[in-house]
mmCIF file of C-alpha atoms in Angstrom:
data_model
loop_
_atom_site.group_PDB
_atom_site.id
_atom_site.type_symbol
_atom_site.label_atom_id
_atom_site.label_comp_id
_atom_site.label_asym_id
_atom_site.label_seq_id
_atom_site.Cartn_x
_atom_site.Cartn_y
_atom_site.Cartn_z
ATOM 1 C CA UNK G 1429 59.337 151.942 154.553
ATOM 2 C CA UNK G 1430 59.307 153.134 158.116
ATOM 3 C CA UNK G 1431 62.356 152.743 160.255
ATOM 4 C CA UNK G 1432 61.980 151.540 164.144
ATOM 5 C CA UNK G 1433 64.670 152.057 166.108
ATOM 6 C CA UNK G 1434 64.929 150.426 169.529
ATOM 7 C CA UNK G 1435 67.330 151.666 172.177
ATOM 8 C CA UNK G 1436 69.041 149.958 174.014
ATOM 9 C CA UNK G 1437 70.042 146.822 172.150
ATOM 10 C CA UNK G 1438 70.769 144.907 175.520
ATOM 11 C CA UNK G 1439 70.241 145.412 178.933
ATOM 12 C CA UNK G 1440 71.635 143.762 181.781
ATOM 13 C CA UNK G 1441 68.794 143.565 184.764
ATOM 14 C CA UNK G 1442 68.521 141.989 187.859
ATOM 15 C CA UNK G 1443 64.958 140.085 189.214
ATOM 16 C CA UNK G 1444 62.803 142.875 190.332
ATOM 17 C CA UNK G 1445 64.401 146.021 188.498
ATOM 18 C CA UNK G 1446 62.291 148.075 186.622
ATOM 19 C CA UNK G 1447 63.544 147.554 182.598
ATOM 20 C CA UNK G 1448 62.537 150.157 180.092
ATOM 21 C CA UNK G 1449 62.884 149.790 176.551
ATOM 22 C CA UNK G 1450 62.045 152.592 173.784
ATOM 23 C CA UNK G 1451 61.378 152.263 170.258
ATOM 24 C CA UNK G 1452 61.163 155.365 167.599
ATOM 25 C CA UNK G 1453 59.674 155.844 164.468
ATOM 26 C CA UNK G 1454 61.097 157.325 161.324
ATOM 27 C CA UNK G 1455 57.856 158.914 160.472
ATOM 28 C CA UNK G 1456 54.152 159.257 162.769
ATOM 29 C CA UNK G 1457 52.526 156.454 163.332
ATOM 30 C CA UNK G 1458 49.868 157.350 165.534
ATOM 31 C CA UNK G 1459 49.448 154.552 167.868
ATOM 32 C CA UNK G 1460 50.084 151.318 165.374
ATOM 33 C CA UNK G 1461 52.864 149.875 167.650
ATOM 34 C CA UNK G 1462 53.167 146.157 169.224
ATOM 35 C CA UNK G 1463 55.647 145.040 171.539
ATOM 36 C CA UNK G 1464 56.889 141.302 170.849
ATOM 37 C CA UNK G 1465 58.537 139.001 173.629
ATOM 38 C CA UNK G 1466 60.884 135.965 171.551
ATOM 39 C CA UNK G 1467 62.900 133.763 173.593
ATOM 40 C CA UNK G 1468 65.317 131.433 171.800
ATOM 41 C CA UNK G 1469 63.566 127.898 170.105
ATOM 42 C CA UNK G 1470 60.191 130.158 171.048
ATOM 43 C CA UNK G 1471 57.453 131.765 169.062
ATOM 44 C CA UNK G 1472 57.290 135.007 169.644
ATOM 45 C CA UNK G 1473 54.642 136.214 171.506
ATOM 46 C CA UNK G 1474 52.371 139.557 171.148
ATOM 47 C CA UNK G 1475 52.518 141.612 174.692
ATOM 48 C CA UNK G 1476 50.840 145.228 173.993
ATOM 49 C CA UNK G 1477 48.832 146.360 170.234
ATOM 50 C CA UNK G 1478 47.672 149.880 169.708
ATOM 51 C CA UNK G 1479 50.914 151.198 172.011
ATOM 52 C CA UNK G 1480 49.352 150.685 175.165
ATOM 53 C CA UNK G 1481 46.447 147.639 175.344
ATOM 54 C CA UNK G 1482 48.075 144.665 177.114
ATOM 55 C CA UNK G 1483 46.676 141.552 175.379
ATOM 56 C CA UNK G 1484 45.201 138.808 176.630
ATOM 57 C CA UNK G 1485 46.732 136.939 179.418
ATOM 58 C CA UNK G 1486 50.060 138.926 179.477
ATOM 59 C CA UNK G 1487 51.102 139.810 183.023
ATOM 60 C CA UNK G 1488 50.060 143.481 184.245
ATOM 61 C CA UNK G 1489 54.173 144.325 184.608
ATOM 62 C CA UNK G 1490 54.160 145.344 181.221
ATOM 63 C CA UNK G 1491 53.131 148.891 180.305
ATOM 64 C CA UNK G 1492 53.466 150.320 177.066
ATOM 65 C CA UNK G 1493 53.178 154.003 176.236
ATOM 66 C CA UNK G 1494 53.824 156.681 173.838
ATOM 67 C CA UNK G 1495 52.161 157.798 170.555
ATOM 68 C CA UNK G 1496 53.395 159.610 167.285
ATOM 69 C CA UNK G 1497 57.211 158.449 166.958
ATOM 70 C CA UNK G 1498 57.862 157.365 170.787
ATOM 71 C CA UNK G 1499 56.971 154.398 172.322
ATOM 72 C CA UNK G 1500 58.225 152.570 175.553
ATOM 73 C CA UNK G 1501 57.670 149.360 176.495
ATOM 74 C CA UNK G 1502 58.144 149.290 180.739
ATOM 75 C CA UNK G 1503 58.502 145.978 182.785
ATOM 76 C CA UNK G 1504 57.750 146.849 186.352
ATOM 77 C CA UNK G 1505 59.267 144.363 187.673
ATOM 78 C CA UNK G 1506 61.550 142.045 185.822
ATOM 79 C CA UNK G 1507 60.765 138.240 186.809
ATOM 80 C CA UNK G 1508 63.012 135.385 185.705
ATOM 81 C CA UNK G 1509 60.902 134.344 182.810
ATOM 82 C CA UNK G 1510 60.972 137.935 181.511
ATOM 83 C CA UNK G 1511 64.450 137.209 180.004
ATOM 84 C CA UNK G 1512 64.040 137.350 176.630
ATOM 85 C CA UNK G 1513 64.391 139.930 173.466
ATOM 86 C CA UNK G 1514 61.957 142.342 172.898
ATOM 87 C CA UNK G 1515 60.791 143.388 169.554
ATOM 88 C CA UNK G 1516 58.884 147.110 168.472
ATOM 89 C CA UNK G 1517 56.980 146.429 165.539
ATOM 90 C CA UNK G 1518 54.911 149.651 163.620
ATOM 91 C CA UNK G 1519 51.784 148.001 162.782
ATOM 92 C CA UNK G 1520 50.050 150.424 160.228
ATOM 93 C CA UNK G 1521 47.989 148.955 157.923
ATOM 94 C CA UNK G 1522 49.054 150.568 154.166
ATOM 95 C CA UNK G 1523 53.021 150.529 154.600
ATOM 96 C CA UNK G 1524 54.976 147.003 155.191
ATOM 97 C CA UNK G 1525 54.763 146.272 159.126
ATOM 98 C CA UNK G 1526 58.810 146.755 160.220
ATOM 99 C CA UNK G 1527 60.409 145.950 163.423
ATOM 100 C CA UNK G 1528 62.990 147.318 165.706
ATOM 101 C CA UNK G 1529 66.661 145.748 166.076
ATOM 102 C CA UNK G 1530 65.109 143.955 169.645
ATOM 103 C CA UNK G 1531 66.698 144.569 173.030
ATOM 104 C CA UNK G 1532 67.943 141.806 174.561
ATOM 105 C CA UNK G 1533 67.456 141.653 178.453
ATOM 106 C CA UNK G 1534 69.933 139.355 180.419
ATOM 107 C CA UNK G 1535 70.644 138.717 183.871
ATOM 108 C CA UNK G 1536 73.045 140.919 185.742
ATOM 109 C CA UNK S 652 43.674 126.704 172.176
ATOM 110 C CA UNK S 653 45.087 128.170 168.548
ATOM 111 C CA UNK S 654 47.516 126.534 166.994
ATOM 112 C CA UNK S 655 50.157 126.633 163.816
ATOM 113 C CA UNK S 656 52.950 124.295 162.876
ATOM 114 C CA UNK S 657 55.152 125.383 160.054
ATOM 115 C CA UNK S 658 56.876 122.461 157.598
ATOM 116 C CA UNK S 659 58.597 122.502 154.674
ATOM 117 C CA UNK S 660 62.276 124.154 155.846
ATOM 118 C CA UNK S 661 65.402 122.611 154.917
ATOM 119 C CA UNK S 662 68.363 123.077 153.160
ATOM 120 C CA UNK S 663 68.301 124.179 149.073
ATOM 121 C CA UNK S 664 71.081 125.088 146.801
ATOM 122 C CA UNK S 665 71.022 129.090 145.695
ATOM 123 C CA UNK S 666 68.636 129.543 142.912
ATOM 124 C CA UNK S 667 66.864 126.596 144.102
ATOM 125 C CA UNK S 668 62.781 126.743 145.487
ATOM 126 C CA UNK S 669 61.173 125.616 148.468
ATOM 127 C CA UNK S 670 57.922 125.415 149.479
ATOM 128 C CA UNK S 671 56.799 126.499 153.209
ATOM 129 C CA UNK S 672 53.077 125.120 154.639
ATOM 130 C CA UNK S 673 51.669 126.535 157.643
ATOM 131 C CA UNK S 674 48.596 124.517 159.547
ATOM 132 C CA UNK S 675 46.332 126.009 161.367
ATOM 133 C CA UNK S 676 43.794 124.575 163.209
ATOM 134 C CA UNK S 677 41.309 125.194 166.325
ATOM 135 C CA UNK S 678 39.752 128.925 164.325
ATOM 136 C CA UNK S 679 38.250 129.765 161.593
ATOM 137 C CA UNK S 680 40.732 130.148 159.207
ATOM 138 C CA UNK S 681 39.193 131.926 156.354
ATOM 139 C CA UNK S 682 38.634 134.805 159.017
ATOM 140 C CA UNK S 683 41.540 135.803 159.138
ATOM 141 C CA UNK S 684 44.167 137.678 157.790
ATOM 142 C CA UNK S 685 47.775 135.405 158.143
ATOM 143 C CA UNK S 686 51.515 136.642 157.734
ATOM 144 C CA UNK S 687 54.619 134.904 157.088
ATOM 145 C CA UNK S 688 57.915 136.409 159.189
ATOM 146 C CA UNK S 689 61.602 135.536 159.491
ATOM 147 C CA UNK S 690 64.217 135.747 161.507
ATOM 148 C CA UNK S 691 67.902 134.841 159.833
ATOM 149 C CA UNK S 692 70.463 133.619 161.962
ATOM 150 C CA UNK S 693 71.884 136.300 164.560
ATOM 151 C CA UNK S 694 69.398 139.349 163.375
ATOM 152 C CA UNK S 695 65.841 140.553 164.087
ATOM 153 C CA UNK S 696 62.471 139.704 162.995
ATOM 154 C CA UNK S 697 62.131 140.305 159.159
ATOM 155 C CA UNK S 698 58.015 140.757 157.918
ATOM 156 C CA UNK S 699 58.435 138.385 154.919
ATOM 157 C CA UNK S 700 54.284 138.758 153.363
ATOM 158 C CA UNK S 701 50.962 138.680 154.295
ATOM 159 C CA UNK S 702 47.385 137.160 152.364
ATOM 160 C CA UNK S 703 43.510 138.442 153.589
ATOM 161 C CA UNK S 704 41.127 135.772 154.668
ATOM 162 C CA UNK S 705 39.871 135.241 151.165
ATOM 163 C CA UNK S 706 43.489 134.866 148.958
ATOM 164 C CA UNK S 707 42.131 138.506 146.915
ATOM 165 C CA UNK S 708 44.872 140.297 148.581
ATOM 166 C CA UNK S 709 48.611 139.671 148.984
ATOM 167 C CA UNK S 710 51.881 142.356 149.885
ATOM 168 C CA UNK S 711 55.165 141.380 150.091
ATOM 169 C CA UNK S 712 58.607 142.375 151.772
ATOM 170 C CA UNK S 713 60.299 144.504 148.822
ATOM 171 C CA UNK S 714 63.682 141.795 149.454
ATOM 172 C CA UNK S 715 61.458 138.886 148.299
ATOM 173 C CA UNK S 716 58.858 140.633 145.982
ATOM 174 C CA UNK S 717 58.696 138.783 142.528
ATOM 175 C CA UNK S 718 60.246 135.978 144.399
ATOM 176 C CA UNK S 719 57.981 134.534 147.086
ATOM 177 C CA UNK S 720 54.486 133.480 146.139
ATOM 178 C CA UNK S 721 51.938 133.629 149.523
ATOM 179 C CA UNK S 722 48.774 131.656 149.283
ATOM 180 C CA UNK S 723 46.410 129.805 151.540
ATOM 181 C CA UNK S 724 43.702 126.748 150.765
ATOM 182 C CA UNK S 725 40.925 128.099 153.385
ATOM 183 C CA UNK S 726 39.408 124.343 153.013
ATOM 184 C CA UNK S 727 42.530 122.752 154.073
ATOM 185 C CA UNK S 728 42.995 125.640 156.567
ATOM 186 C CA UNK S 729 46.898 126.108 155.167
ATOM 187 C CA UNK S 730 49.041 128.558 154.268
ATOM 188 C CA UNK S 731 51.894 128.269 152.181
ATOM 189 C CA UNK S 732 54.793 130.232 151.279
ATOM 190 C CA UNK S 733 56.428 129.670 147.588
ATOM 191 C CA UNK S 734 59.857 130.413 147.443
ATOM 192 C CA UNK S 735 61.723 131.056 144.065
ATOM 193 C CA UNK S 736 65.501 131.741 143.469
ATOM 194 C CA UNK S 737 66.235 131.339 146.682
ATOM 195 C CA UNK S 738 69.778 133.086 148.005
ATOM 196 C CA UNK S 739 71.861 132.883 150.422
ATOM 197 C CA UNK S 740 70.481 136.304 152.624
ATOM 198 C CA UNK S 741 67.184 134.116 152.503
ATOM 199 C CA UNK S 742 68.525 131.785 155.396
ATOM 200 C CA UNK S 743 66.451 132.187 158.150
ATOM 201 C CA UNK S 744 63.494 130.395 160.731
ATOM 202 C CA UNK S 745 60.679 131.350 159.186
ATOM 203 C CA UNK S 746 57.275 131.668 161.193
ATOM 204 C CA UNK S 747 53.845 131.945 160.515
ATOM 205 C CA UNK S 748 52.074 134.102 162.252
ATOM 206 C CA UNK S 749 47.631 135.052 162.525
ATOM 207 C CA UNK S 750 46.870 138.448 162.477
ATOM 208 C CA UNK S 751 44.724 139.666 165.430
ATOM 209 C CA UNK S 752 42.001 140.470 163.490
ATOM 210 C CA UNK S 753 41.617 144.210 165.139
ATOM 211 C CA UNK S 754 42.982 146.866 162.776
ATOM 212 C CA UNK S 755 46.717 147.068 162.141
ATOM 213 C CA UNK S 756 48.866 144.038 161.498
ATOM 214 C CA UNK S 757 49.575 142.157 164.700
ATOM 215 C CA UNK S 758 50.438 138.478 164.646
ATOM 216 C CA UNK S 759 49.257 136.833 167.559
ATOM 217 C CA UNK S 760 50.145 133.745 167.864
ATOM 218 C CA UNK S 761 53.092 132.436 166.089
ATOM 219 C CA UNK S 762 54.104 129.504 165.168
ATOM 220 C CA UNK S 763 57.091 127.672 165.818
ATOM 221 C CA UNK S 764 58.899 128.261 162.678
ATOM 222 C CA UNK S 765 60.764 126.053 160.203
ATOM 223 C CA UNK S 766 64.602 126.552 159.445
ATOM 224 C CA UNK S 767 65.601 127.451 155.479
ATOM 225 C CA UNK S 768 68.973 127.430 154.469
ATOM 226 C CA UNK S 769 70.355 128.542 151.438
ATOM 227 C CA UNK S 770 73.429 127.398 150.743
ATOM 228 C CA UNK S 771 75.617 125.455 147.954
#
C-alpha cells in the first residue's frame, strides 16, 4: 500500500495566519490526492480532488498544490471555522485509497 | 441536497458480528460508486471497503479482508457493511461515504457515522 505522510501533526494558528500543511507519498502518485476537513461529531468533508481543484462550494482560502510525491494543502487565511483536522488522502484508483496521520490546527 | 445516515453501530462482544446500513437518498444511487471508512477512537481515517454502482465489484482494507462483507440493494438505495469476527482494533465511528463519481476515489459527502465497539 502507499504510505502518506502529513507534516506537521498540529499546528497552533491564530485567525488570519496563513497555515500550510504538506502531505508525501511513499511512491508517485501523479495528481490522485484529496484534502479532507473533519471536525469532531462532523462528517468529514472533501476540500480539493486531483491535488489542486477546489470542490464545490469550499471557500477560495484553500489552495492545494503539488504533484508526484508532494502535496500542500495552503489556507490563506485561517478563519475561526477553519479549526479542524485535516486529512491527505492518495486517491488512485488500483491500490487501496490511504490517508495521512491529519494535522490538527488549533487556536494559538 | 445529498444525504446518508449510517445505523447499525453498537457494542458486540469479540468474535461477535454486526451489521452496518447506510441510506442514501436525494441521487441516484445505483450511479455511483460508495465506500465505507473508519475512524477508531484517537487515530486517523482508516479506508475500510468500497462496492461499484452495480454490486460486480468489491475491494477491501487488507485488516478486514475475509472479514467484512460490503454490499448495497440499489432498489432500497442502501448500503451495508457485514462485519464478522469482530475484534477489539475494530472499534471505531464508521462512515459511509459516495464517491465523486470523477476518476479516483473521493468520498464526497460523508455521512455521519455510527459508533462500533468491540469489547467483552
Amino acid at each position: 500500500d502507499i504510505q502518506m505522510t502529513q507534516s506537521p501533526s498540529s499546528v497552533s494558528a491564530s485567525v488570519g495566519d496563513r497555515v500550510t500543511i504538506t502531505c508525501r507519498a511513499s511512491q508517485d502518485i501523479s495528481n490522485w490526492l484529496a484534502w479532507y476537513q473533519h471536525k469532531p461529531g462532523k462528517a468529514p468533508k472533501l476540500l480539493i480532488y486531483g491535488a489542486s481543484t477546489l470542490q464545490s462550494g469550499v471557500p477560495s482560502r484553500f489552495r492545494g498544490s503539488g504533484s508526484g510525491t508532494d502535496f500542500t494543502l495552503t489556507i490563506s487565511s485561517l478563519q475561526p471555522e477553519d479549526f479542524a483536522t485535516y486529512y491527505c488522502q492518495q486517491a488512485d484508483a488500483s491500490p487501496p485509497p490511504t490517508f495521512g496521520g491529519g494535522t490538527k490546527v488549533d487556536i494559538k | 441536497e445529498v444525504h446518508l445516515v449510517e445505523s447499525g453501530g453498537g457494542l458486540v462482544q469479540p468474535g461477535g458480528s454486526l451489521r452496518l446500513a447506510c441510506a442514501a437518498s436525494e441521487f441516484t444511487f445505483s450511479n455511483y460508486w460508495m465506500h465505507w471508512v473508519r475512524q477508531a477512537p484517537g487515530e486517523g481515517l482508516e479506508w475500510v471497503a468500497r462496492i461499484n454502482g452495480g454490486g460486480t465489484t468489491r475491494n477491501y482494507a487488507a485488516s478486514v479482508k475475509g472479514r467484512f462483507t460490503i454490499s448495497r440493494d440499489n432498489a432500497k438505495s442502501t448500503l451495508y457493511l457485514q462485519m464478522n469476527t469482530l475484534k477489539a482494533e475494530d472499534t471505531a465511528i464508521y462512515y459511509c461515504a459516495r464517491d465523486l463519481g470523477v476518476l479516483g476515489n473521493y468520498g464526497d459527502p460523508w455521512g455521519q457515522g455510527t459508533l462500533v465497539t468491540v469489547s467483552s
